[in-house]
PDB file of C-alpha atoms in Angstrom:
ATOM      1  CA  UNK A 552       0.000   0.000   0.000  1.00  0.00           C
ATOM      2  CA  UNK A 553       1.146   3.528  -0.750  1.00  0.00           C
ATOM      3  CA  UNK A 554       1.939   5.070   2.630  1.00  0.00           C
ATOM      4  CA  UNK A 555       1.449   8.621   1.380  1.00  0.00           C
ATOM      5  CA  UNK A 556      -1.671  10.377   2.741  1.00  0.00           C
ATOM      6  CA  UNK A 557      -4.904  10.945   0.867  1.00  0.00           C
ATOM      7  CA  UNK A 558      -5.668  14.632   0.384  1.00  0.00           C
ATOM      8  CA  UNK A 559      -9.298  15.724   0.683  1.00  0.00           C
ATOM      9  CA  UNK A 560     -10.101  19.158  -0.730  1.00  0.00           C
ATOM     10  CA  UNK A 561     -12.316  21.221   1.596  1.00  0.00           C
ATOM     11  CA  UNK A 562     -13.917  24.562   0.834  1.00  0.00           C
ATOM     12  CA  UNK A 563     -16.993  26.594   1.685  1.00  0.00           C
ATOM     13  CA  UNK A 564     -20.254  24.894   0.573  1.00  0.00           C
ATOM     14  CA  UNK A 565     -18.503  21.484   0.466  1.00  0.00           C
ATOM     15  CA  UNK A 566     -21.072  18.703  -0.068  1.00  0.00           C
ATOM     16  CA  UNK A 567     -20.579  16.802   3.189  1.00  0.00           C
ATOM     17  CA  UNK A 568     -22.085  13.487   2.085  1.00  0.00           C
ATOM     18  CA  UNK A 569     -20.001  12.914  -1.022  1.00  0.00           C
ATOM     19  CA  UNK A 570     -16.521  11.896   0.242  1.00  0.00           C
ATOM     20  CA  UNK A 571     -17.557  10.279   3.539  1.00  0.00           C
ATOM     21  CA  UNK A 572     -17.636   6.593   2.538  1.00  0.00           C
ATOM     22  CA  UNK A 573     -14.298   6.920   0.792  1.00  0.00           C
ATOM     23  CA  UNK A 574     -12.438   8.766   3.532  1.00  0.00           C
ATOM     24  CA  UNK A 575     -13.819   6.645   6.380  1.00  0.00           C
ATOM     25  CA  UNK A 576     -12.812   3.353   4.807  1.00  0.00           C
ATOM     26  CA  UNK A 577      -9.507   4.647   3.499  1.00  0.00           C
ATOM     27  CA  UNK A 578      -8.674   5.686   7.057  1.00  0.00           C
ATOM     28  CA  UNK A 579      -9.687   2.237   8.331  1.00  0.00           C
ATOM     29  CA  UNK A 580      -7.377   0.744   5.702  1.00  0.00           C
ATOM     30  CA  UNK A 581      -4.447   2.740   7.086  1.00  0.00           C
ATOM     31  CA  UNK A 582      -4.392   5.874   4.959  1.00  0.00           C
ATOM     32  CA  UNK A 583      -3.940   9.209   6.701  1.00  0.00           C
ATOM     33  CA  UNK A 584      -6.532  11.734   5.521  1.00  0.00           C
ATOM     34  CA  UNK A 585      -5.250  15.304   5.218  1.00  0.00           C
ATOM     35  CA  UNK A 586      -7.690  18.130   4.500  1.00  0.00           C
ATOM     36  CA  UNK A 587      -6.641  20.804   2.011  1.00  0.00           C
ATOM     37  CA  UNK A 588      -8.265  24.229   1.925  1.00  0.00           C
ATOM     38  CA  UNK A 589      -7.749  27.289  -0.275  1.00  0.00           C
ATOM     39  CA  UNK A 590      -5.711  28.533   2.687  1.00  0.00           C
ATOM     40  CA  UNK A 591      -5.418  27.452   6.326  1.00  0.00           C
ATOM     41  CA  UNK A 592      -8.521  29.407   7.404  1.00  0.00           C
ATOM     42  CA  UNK A 593     -11.571  27.343   8.462  1.00  0.00           C
ATOM     43  CA  UNK A 594     -14.218  26.543   5.864  1.00  0.00           C
ATOM     44  CA  UNK A 595     -17.883  25.688   6.328  1.00  0.00           C
ATOM     45  CA  UNK A 596     -19.606  22.812   4.545  1.00  0.00           C
ATOM     46  CA  UNK A 597     -23.075  22.977   3.047  1.00  0.00           C
ATOM     47  CA  UNK A 598     -24.284  21.146   6.164  1.00  0.00           C
ATOM     48  CA  UNK A 599     -22.778  23.762   8.462  1.00  0.00           C
ATOM     49  CA  UNK A 600     -19.734  21.751   9.567  1.00  0.00           C
ATOM     50  CA  UNK A 601     -16.727  23.939  10.325  1.00  0.00           C
ATOM     51  CA  UNK A 602     -13.477  22.397   9.072  1.00  0.00           C
ATOM     52  CA  UNK A 603      -9.948  23.549   9.873  1.00  0.00           C
ATOM     53  CA  UNK A 604      -7.783  22.526   6.884  1.00  0.00           C
ATOM     54  CA  UNK A 605      -4.547  20.709   7.633  1.00  0.00           C
ATOM     55  CA  UNK A 606      -2.850  22.287   4.634  1.00  0.00           C
ATOM     56  CA  UNK A 607      -3.226  25.115   2.163  1.00  0.00           C
ATOM     57  CA  UNK A 608      -3.580  24.073  -1.467  1.00  0.00           C
ATOM     58  CA  UNK A 609      -0.308  25.755  -2.423  1.00  0.00           C
ATOM     59  CA  UNK A 610       1.549  23.436  -0.035  1.00  0.00           C
ATOM     60  CA  UNK A 611       0.276  20.157  -1.537  1.00  0.00           C
ATOM     61  CA  UNK A 612       2.578  18.259  -3.904  1.00  0.00           C
ATOM     62  CA  UNK A 613       1.620  15.197  -5.946  1.00  0.00           C
ATOM     63  CA  UNK A 614       4.744  13.334  -4.857  1.00  0.00           C
ATOM     64  CA  UNK A 615       3.556  13.558  -1.243  1.00  0.00           C
ATOM     65  CA  UNK A 616       0.127  12.085  -1.934  1.00  0.00           C
ATOM     66  CA  UNK A 617      -1.690   8.873  -2.792  1.00  0.00           C
ATOM     67  CA  UNK A 618      -4.820  10.622  -4.061  1.00  0.00           C
ATOM     68  CA  UNK A 619      -6.554  13.999  -4.338  1.00  0.00           C
ATOM     69  CA  UNK A 620     -10.329  13.978  -3.732  1.00  0.00           C
ATOM     70  CA  UNK A 621     -12.413  16.875  -5.077  1.00  0.00           C
ATOM     71  CA  UNK A 622     -15.953  16.863  -3.621  1.00  0.00           C
ATOM     72  CA  UNK A 623     -18.791  18.925  -4.967  1.00  0.00           C
ATOM     73  CA  UNK A 624     -19.654  22.389  -3.663  1.00  0.00           C
ATOM     74  CA  UNK A 625     -21.959  25.201  -4.724  1.00  0.00           C
ATOM     75  CA  UNK A 626     -18.866  27.318  -5.375  1.00  0.00           C
ATOM     76  CA  UNK A 627     -17.859  25.152  -8.329  1.00  0.00           C
ATOM     77  CA  UNK A 628     -20.791  26.625 -10.247  1.00  0.00           C
ATOM     78  CA  UNK A 629     -21.045  30.169  -8.919  1.00  0.00           C
ATOM     79  CA  UNK A 630     -17.566  31.632  -9.465  1.00  0.00           C
ATOM     80  CA  UNK A 631     -13.924  30.737 -10.204  1.00  0.00           C
ATOM     81  CA  UNK A 632     -12.792  30.520  -6.573  1.00  0.00           C
ATOM     82  CA  UNK A 633     -12.195  26.771  -6.807  1.00  0.00           C
ATOM     83  CA  UNK A 634     -10.389  26.805 -10.167  1.00  0.00           C
ATOM     84  CA  UNK A 635      -7.004  26.445  -8.389  1.00  0.00           C
ATOM     85  CA  UNK A 636      -8.150  23.014  -7.173  1.00  0.00           C
ATOM     86  CA  UNK A 637      -8.757  21.918 -10.773  1.00  0.00           C
ATOM     87  CA  UNK A 638      -5.318  23.204 -11.730  1.00  0.00           C
ATOM     88  CA  UNK A 639      -3.862  21.200  -8.837  1.00  0.00           C
ATOM     89  CA  UNK A 640      -5.705  18.140 -10.174  1.00  0.00           C
ATOM     90  CA  UNK A 641      -3.891  18.673 -13.483  1.00  0.00           C
ATOM     91  CA  UNK A 642      -0.567  18.644 -11.600  1.00  0.00           C
ATOM     92  CA  UNK A 643      -1.540  15.356  -9.941  1.00  0.00           C
ATOM     93  CA  UNK A 644      -2.642  13.671 -13.153  1.00  0.00           C
ATOM     94  CA  UNK A 645       0.443  14.896 -15.036  1.00  0.00           C
ATOM     95  CA  UNK A 646       2.555  13.345 -12.262  1.00  0.00           C
ATOM     96  CA  UNK A 647       0.666  10.039 -12.442  1.00  0.00           C
ATOM     97  CA  UNK A 648      -1.037  10.510  -9.070  1.00  0.00           C
ATOM     98  CA  UNK A 649      -4.771   9.671  -8.900  1.00  0.00           C
ATOM     99  CA  UNK A 650      -7.568  12.226  -8.663  1.00  0.00           C
ATOM    100  CA  UNK A 651     -11.191  11.488  -7.725  1.00  0.00           C
ATOM    101  CA  UNK A 652     -13.881  14.104  -8.424  1.00  0.00           C
ATOM    102  CA  UNK A 653     -17.592  13.949  -7.679  1.00  0.00           C
ATOM    103  CA  UNK A 654     -20.486  16.276  -8.521  1.00  0.00           C
ATOM    104  CA  UNK A 655     -19.268  19.872  -8.919  1.00  0.00           C
ATOM    105  CA  UNK A 656     -15.680  18.673  -8.818  1.00  0.00           C
ATOM    106  CA  UNK A 657     -16.275  17.091 -12.230  1.00  0.00           C
ATOM    107  CA  UNK A 658     -17.407  20.452 -13.617  1.00  0.00           C
ATOM    108  CA  UNK A 659     -14.199  21.998 -12.347  1.00  0.00           C
ATOM    109  CA  UNK A 660     -12.196  19.333 -14.161  1.00  0.00           C
ATOM    110  CA  UNK A 661     -14.261  19.884 -17.307  1.00  0.00           C
ATOM    111  CA  UNK A 662     -13.509  23.617 -17.283  1.00  0.00           C
ATOM    112  CA  UNK A 663      -9.814  22.787 -16.849  1.00  0.00           C
ATOM    113  CA  UNK A 664      -9.943  20.558 -19.952  1.00  0.00           C
ATOM    114  CA  UNK A 665      -9.188  17.393 -17.999  1.00  0.00           C
ATOM    115  CA  UNK A 666     -12.264  15.512 -19.232  1.00  0.00           C
ATOM    116  CA  UNK A 667     -11.849  16.269 -22.928  1.00  0.00           C
ATOM    117  CA  UNK A 668      -9.865  13.093 -23.587  1.00  0.00           C
ATOM    118  CA  UNK A 669     -10.926  10.826 -20.708  1.00  0.00           C
ATOM    119  CA  UNK A 670     -14.005   8.696 -20.095  1.00  0.00           C
ATOM    120  CA  UNK A 671     -16.034  10.255 -17.289  1.00  0.00           C
ATOM    121  CA  UNK A 672     -19.433  10.784 -15.704  1.00  0.00           C
ATOM    122  CA  UNK A 673     -21.147  13.368 -13.530  1.00  0.00           C
ATOM    123  CA  UNK A 674     -24.649  14.319 -12.408  1.00  0.00           C
ATOM    124  CA  UNK A 675     -26.037  14.431 -15.976  1.00  0.00           C
ATOM    125  CA  UNK A 676     -24.419  15.067 -19.348  1.00  0.00           C
ATOM    126  CA  UNK A 677     -25.969  18.505 -19.855  1.00  0.00           C
ATOM    127  CA  UNK A 678     -24.534  19.683 -16.511  1.00  0.00           C
ATOM    128  CA  UNK A 679     -21.031  19.231 -17.907  1.00  0.00           C
ATOM    129  CA  UNK A 680     -22.061  20.441 -21.367  1.00  0.00           C
ATOM    130  CA  UNK A 681     -22.891  23.805 -19.789  1.00  0.00           C
ATOM    131  CA  UNK A 682     -19.177  24.238 -18.971  1.00  0.00           C
ATOM    132  CA  UNK A 683     -18.400  24.422 -22.691  1.00  0.00           C
ATOM    133  CA  UNK A 684     -15.930  21.552 -22.490  1.00  0.00           C
ATOM    134  CA  UNK A 685     -14.988  19.416 -25.493  1.00  0.00           C
ATOM    135  CA  UNK A 686     -15.397  15.983 -23.917  1.00  0.00           C
ATOM    136  CA  UNK A 687     -19.095  15.318 -24.363  1.00  0.00           C
ATOM    137  CA  UNK A 688     -18.456  12.252 -26.521  1.00  0.00           C
ATOM    138  CA  UNK A 689     -16.519  10.668 -23.624  1.00  0.00           C
ATOM    139  CA  UNK A 690     -19.416  11.048 -21.160  1.00  0.00           C
ATOM    140  CA  UNK A 691     -20.764   7.729 -19.814  1.00  0.00           C
ATOM    141  CA  UNK A 692     -24.192   7.627 -18.161  1.00  0.00           C
ATOM    142  CA  UNK A 693     -23.360   5.382 -15.192  1.00  0.00           C
ATOM    143  CA  UNK A 694     -22.766   5.614 -11.433  1.00  0.00           C
ATOM    144  CA  UNK A 695     -18.982   6.144 -11.486  1.00  0.00           C
ATOM    145  CA  UNK A 696     -16.181   5.906 -14.036  1.00  0.00           C
ATOM    146  CA  UNK A 697     -12.461   5.265 -13.765  1.00  0.00           C
ATOM    147  CA  UNK A 698     -10.200   6.171 -16.676  1.00  0.00           C
ATOM    148  CA  UNK A 699      -6.537   5.649 -15.842  1.00  0.00           C
ATOM    149  CA  UNK A 700      -5.854   7.606 -12.661  1.00  0.00           C
ATOM    150  CA  UNK A 701      -9.095   9.602 -12.723  1.00  0.00           C
ATOM    151  CA  UNK A 702     -12.347   8.684 -10.956  1.00  0.00           C
ATOM    152  CA  UNK A 703     -15.557  10.638 -11.581  1.00  0.00           C
ATOM    153  CA  UNK A 704     -19.077  10.289 -10.174  1.00  0.00           C
ATOM    154  CA  UNK A 705     -22.330  12.174  -9.748  1.00  0.00           C
ATOM    155  CA  UNK A 706     -23.691  13.600  -6.471  1.00  0.00           C
ATOM    156  CA  UNK A 707     -26.068  10.697  -5.787  1.00  0.00           C
ATOM    157  CA  UNK A 708     -23.334   8.061  -6.014  1.00  0.00           C
ATOM    158  CA  UNK A 709     -20.973   8.426  -3.028  1.00  0.00           C
ATOM    159  CA  UNK A 710     -20.861   4.633  -2.548  1.00  0.00           C
ATOM    160  CA  UNK A 711     -19.935   3.937  -6.176  1.00  0.00           C
ATOM    161  CA  UNK A 712     -17.432   6.802  -5.964  1.00  0.00           C
ATOM    162  CA  UNK A 713     -15.791   5.120  -2.982  1.00  0.00           C
ATOM    163  CA  UNK A 714     -15.877   1.730  -4.730  1.00  0.00           C
ATOM    164  CA  UNK A 715     -13.873   3.098  -7.655  1.00  0.00           C
ATOM    165  CA  UNK A 716     -11.359   4.745  -5.325  1.00  0.00           C
ATOM    166  CA  UNK A 717     -10.861   1.486  -3.429  1.00  0.00           C
ATOM    167  CA  UNK A 718     -10.392  -0.396  -6.689  1.00  0.00           C
ATOM    168  CA  UNK A 719      -7.882   2.149  -7.969  1.00  0.00           C
ATOM    169  CA  UNK A 720      -5.829   2.132  -4.761  1.00  0.00           C
ATOM    170  CA  UNK A 721      -6.162  -1.621  -4.201  1.00  0.00           C
ATOM    171  CA  UNK A 722      -7.873  -1.221  -0.835  1.00  0.00           C
ATOM    172  CA  UNK A 723     -10.494  -3.854  -1.687  1.00  0.00           C
ATOM    173  CA  UNK A 724     -10.463  -6.090  -4.735  1.00  0.00           C
ATOM    174  CA  UNK A 725     -12.554  -8.820  -6.332  1.00  0.00           C
ATOM    175  CA  UNK A 726     -15.065 -10.470  -4.013  1.00  0.00           C
ATOM    176  CA  UNK A 727     -14.298  -8.099  -1.131  1.00  0.00           C
ATOM    177  CA  UNK A 728     -14.863  -5.005  -3.261  1.00  0.00           C
ATOM    178  CA  UNK A 729     -18.122  -6.428  -4.554  1.00  0.00           C
ATOM    179  CA  UNK A 730     -19.215  -7.305  -1.009  1.00  0.00           C
ATOM    180  CA  UNK A 731     -18.342  -3.842   0.299  1.00  0.00           C
ATOM    181  CA  UNK A 732     -20.417  -2.235  -2.438  1.00  0.00           C
ATOM    182  CA  UNK A 733     -23.380  -4.557  -1.912  1.00  0.00           C
ATOM    183  CA  UNK A 734     -23.327  -3.896   1.831  1.00  0.00           C
ATOM    184  CA  UNK A 735     -23.242  -0.116   1.655  1.00  0.00           C
ATOM    185  CA  UNK A 736     -25.283   0.332  -1.520  1.00  0.00           C
ATOM    186  CA  UNK A 737     -27.838  -2.463  -1.171  1.00  0.00           C
ATOM    187  CA  UNK A 738     -27.804  -3.243   2.599  1.00  0.00           C
ATOM    188  CA  UNK A 739     -27.006  -6.852   1.677  1.00  0.00           C
ATOM    189  CA  UNK A 740     -26.566  -8.826   4.922  1.00  0.00           C
ATOM    190  CA  UNK A 741     -24.797 -11.648   3.092  1.00  0.00           C
ATOM    191  CA  UNK A 742     -22.187  -9.160   1.935  1.00  0.00           C
ATOM    192  CA  UNK A 743     -21.478  -8.278   5.559  1.00  0.00           C
ATOM    193  CA  UNK A 744     -20.705 -11.936   6.252  1.00  0.00           C
ATOM    194  CA  UNK A 745     -18.141 -11.951   3.426  1.00  0.00           C
ATOM    195  CA  UNK A 746     -16.436  -8.842   4.809  1.00  0.00           C
ATOM    196  CA  UNK A 747     -16.519 -10.127   8.387  1.00  0.00           C
ATOM    197  CA  UNK A 748     -14.933 -13.410   7.361  1.00  0.00           C
ATOM    198  CA  UNK A 749     -12.092 -11.491   5.740  1.00  0.00           C
ATOM    199  CA  UNK A 750     -11.722  -9.182   8.748  1.00  0.00           C
ATOM    200  CA  UNK A 751     -12.783  -6.199   6.667  1.00  0.00           C
ATOM    201  CA  UNK A 752     -16.145  -5.454   8.299  1.00  0.00           C
TER     202      UNK A 752
END
């Protein structure tokens, strides 16, 4: 396992529910989760949670990370304040370090041109089309998509988003990954038994 931390982007209007499955189970798997804000000042999520970032965005380097997670936020669609996070995602992808974006984070990547040549998904195709990006023919209408080192998902798919992150990082694989998804997406009691047997529940 890569011992580098996972970096979770945090900013005002952050959609609280989107990265939770991923970060909780990555932490249980031994990854350290570091929050990254525009600066070190506290931010407030859409649910009113106040978060003190561990790091400012300018201080994050791809070589010090296993993954950058970009959750959705109202700010992705109201101004350019979060554009630096999309530019940081470009740095990560250029360095071969994974990026995972969900909801508004996908729109930020689209505006940065990072979805023009990669398979991807989001909330709906016309949401990304409104960004003016050139990747509409690579849009896939499904719960989550992984293309190389990039994971994308829509706002209603935090479990599928986490599933793709786990697959990409090798946290769960094969039967265990399938069982994890069935447990948290479908409340499948038999899936819990599979995870418990493997010591992963």
